[in-house]
PDB file of C-alpha atoms in Angstrom:
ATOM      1  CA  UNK A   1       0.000   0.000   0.000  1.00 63.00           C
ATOM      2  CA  UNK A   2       1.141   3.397  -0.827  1.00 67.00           C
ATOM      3  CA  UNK A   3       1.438   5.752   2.280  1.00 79.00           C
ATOM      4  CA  UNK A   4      -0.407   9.325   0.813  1.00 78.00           C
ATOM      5  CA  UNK A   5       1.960  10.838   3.944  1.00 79.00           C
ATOM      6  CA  UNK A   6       5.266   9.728   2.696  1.00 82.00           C
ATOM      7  CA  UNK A   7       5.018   9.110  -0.780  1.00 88.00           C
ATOM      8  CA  UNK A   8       2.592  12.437  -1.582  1.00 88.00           C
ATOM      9  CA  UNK A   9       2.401  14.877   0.928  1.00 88.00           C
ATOM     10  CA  UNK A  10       6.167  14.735   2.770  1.00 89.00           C
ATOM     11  CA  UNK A  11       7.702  16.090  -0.456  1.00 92.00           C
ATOM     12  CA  UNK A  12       5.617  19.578  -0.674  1.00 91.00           C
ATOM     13  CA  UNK A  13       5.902  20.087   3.046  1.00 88.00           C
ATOM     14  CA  UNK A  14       7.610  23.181   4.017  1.00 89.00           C
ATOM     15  CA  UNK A  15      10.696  21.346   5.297  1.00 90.00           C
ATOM     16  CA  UNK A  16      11.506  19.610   1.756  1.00 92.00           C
ATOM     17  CA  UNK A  17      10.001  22.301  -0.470  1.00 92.00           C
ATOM     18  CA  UNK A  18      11.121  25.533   0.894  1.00 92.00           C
ATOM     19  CA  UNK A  19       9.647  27.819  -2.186  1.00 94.00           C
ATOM     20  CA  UNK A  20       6.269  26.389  -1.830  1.00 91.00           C
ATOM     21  CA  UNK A  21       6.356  27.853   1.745  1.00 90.00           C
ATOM     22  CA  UNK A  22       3.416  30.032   2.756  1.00 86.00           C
ATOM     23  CA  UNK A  23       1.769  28.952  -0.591  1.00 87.00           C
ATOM     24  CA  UNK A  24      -1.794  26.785  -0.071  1.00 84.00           C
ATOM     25  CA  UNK A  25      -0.883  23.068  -0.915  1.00 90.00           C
ATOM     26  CA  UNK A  26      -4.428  21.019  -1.903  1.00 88.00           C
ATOM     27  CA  UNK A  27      -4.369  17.388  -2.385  1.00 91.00           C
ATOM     28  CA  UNK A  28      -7.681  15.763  -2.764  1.00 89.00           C
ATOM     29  CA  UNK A  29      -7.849  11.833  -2.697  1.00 89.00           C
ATOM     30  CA  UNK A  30     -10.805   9.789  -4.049  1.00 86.00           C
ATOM     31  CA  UNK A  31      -9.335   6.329  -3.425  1.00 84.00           C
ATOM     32  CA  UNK A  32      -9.659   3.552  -0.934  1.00 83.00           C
ATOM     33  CA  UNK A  33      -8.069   3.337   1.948  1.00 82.00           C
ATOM     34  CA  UNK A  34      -8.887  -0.368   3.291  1.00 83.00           C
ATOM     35  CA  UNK A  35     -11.215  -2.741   2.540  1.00 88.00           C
ATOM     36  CA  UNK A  36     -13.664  -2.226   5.306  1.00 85.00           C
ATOM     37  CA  UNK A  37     -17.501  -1.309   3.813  1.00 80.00           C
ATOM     38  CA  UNK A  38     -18.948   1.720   5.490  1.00 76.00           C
ATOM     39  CA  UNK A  39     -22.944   0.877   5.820  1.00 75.00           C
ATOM     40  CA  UNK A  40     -23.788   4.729   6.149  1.00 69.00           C
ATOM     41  CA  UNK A  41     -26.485   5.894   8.591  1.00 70.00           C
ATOM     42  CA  UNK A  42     -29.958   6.722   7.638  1.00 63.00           C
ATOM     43  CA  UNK A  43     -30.548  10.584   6.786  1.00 57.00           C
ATOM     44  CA  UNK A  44     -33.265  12.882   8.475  1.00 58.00           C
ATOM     45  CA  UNK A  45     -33.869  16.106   7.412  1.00 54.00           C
ATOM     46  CA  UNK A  46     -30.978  18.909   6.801  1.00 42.00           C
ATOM     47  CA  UNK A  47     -28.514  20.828   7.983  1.00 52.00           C
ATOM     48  CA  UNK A  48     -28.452  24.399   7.466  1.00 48.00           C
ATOM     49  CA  UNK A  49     -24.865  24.796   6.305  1.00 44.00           C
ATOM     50  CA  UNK A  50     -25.245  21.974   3.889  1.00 51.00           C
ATOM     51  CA  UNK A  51     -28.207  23.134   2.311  1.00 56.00           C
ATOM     52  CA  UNK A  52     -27.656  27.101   2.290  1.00 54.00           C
ATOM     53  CA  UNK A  53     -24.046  27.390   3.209  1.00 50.00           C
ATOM     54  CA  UNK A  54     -25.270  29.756   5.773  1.00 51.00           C
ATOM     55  CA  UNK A  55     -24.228  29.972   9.551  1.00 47.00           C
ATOM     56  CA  UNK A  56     -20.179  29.303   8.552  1.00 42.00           C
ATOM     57  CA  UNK A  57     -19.272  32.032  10.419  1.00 48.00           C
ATOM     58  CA  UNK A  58     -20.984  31.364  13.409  1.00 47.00           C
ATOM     59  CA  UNK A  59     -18.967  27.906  13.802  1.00 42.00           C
ATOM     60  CA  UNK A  60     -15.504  29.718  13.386  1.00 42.00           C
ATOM     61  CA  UNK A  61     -13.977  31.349  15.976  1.00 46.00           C
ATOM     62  CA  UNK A  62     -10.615  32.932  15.113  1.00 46.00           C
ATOM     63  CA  UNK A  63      -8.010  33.871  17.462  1.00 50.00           C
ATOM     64  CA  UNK A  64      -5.559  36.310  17.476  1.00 49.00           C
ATOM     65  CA  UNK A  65      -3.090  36.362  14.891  1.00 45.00           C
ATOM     66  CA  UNK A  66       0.791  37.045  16.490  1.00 44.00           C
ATOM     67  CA  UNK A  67       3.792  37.110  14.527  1.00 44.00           C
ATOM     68  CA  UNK A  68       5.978  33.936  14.388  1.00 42.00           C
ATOM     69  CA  UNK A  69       9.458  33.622  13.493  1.00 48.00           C
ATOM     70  CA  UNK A  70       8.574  29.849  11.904  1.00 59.00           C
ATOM     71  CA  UNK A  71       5.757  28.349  10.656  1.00 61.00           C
ATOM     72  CA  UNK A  72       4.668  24.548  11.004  1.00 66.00           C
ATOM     73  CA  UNK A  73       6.313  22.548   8.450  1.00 71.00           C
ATOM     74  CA  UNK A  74       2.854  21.262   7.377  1.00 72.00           C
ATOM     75  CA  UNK A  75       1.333  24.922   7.312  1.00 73.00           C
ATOM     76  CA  UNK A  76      -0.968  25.336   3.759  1.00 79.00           C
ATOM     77  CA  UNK A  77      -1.919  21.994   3.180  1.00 83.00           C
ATOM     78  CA  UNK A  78      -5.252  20.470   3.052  1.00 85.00           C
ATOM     79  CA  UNK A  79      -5.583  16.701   2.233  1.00 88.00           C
ATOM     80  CA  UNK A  80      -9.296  16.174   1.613  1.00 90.00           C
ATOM     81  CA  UNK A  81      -9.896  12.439   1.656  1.00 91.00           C
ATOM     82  CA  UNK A  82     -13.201  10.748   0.171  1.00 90.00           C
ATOM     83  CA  UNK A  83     -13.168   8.243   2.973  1.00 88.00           C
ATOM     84  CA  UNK A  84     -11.570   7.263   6.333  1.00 84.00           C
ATOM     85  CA  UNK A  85      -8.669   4.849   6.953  1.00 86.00           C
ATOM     86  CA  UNK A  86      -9.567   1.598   6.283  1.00 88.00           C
ATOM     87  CA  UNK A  87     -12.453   1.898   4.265  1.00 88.00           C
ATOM     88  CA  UNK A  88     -13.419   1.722   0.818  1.00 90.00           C
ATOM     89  CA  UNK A  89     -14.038   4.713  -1.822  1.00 89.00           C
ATOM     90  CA  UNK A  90     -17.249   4.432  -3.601  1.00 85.00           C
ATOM     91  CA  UNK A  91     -18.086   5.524  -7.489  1.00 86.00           C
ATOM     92  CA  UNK A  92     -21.130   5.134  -9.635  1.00 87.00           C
ATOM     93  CA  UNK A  93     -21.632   5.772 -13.834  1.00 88.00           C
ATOM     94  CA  UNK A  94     -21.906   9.599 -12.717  1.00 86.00           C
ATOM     95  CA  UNK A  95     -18.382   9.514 -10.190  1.00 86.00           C
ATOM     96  CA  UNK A  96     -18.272   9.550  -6.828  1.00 89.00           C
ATOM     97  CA  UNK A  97     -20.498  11.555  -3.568  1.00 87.00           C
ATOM     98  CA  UNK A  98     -16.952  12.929  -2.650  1.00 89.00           C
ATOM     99  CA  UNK A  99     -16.166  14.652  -5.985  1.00 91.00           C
ATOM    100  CA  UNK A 100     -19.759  15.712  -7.025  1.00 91.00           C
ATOM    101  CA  UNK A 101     -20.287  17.614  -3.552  1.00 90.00           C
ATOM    102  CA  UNK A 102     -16.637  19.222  -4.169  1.00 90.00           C
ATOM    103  CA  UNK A 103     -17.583  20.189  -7.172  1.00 91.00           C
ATOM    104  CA  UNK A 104     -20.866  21.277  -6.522  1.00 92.00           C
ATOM    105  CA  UNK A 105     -19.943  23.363  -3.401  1.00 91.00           C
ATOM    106  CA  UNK A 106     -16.891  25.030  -5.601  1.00 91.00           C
ATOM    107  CA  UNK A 107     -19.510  25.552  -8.447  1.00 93.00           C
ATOM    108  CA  UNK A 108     -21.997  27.773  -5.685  1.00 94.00           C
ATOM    109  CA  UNK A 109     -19.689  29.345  -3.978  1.00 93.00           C
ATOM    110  CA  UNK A 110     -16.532  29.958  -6.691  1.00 91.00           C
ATOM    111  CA  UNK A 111     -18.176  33.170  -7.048  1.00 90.00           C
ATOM    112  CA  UNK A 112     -18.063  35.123  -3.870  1.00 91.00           C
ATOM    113  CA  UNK A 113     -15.898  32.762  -1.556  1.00 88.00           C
ATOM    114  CA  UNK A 114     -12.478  31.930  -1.061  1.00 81.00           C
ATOM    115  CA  UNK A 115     -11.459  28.357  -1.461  1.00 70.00           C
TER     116      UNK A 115
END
């Protein structure tokens, strides 16, 4: 099995790529990562933020920001993954949940909100 840490992500952190530093790093993964089946959970009714993409800003709190002489060597990265460890990534004729929702929330918001 490939380790995403080692073999992807180690080689952009800010340690081993010093002029990617302070630059966002996104890695999105729609693969397995197991062979355990997740069974889901039956859905009832919505949640705000899901639906509207409103209320965000009440569920952020940001602290203040101080001036550091170094930042974390995994500072700007984002690994998205489709699933958890251990479990199987799922796909139909039309892709998969994972990358239609990305793509659907970039699509809405793209306009008027950072990624």
């Amino acid at each position: 099995a490939v380790s995403i840490d080692e073999k992807i992500i180690e080689p952009f952190r800010g340690s081993n790529c010093t002029t990617l530093v302070d630059k966002p790093k996104l890695f999105i993964f729609q693969a397995c990562r197991g062979g355990r089946l997740d069974n889901g959970v039956k859905q009832e009714g919505t949640d705000e933020l899901a639906e509207t993409g409103q209320g965000l800003e009440d569920r952020v709190e940001v602290g203040e920001w101080t001036d550091q002489l170094k930042l974390p060597t995994e500072a700007d990265i984002l690994a998205a993954y489709a699933v958890p460890p251990g479990y199987q990534a799922w796909r139909n004729e039309k892709g998969s949940w994972f990358i239609q929702s990305l793509v659907a929330a970039i699509d809405k918001f793209s306009g008027d909100q950072d990624l």
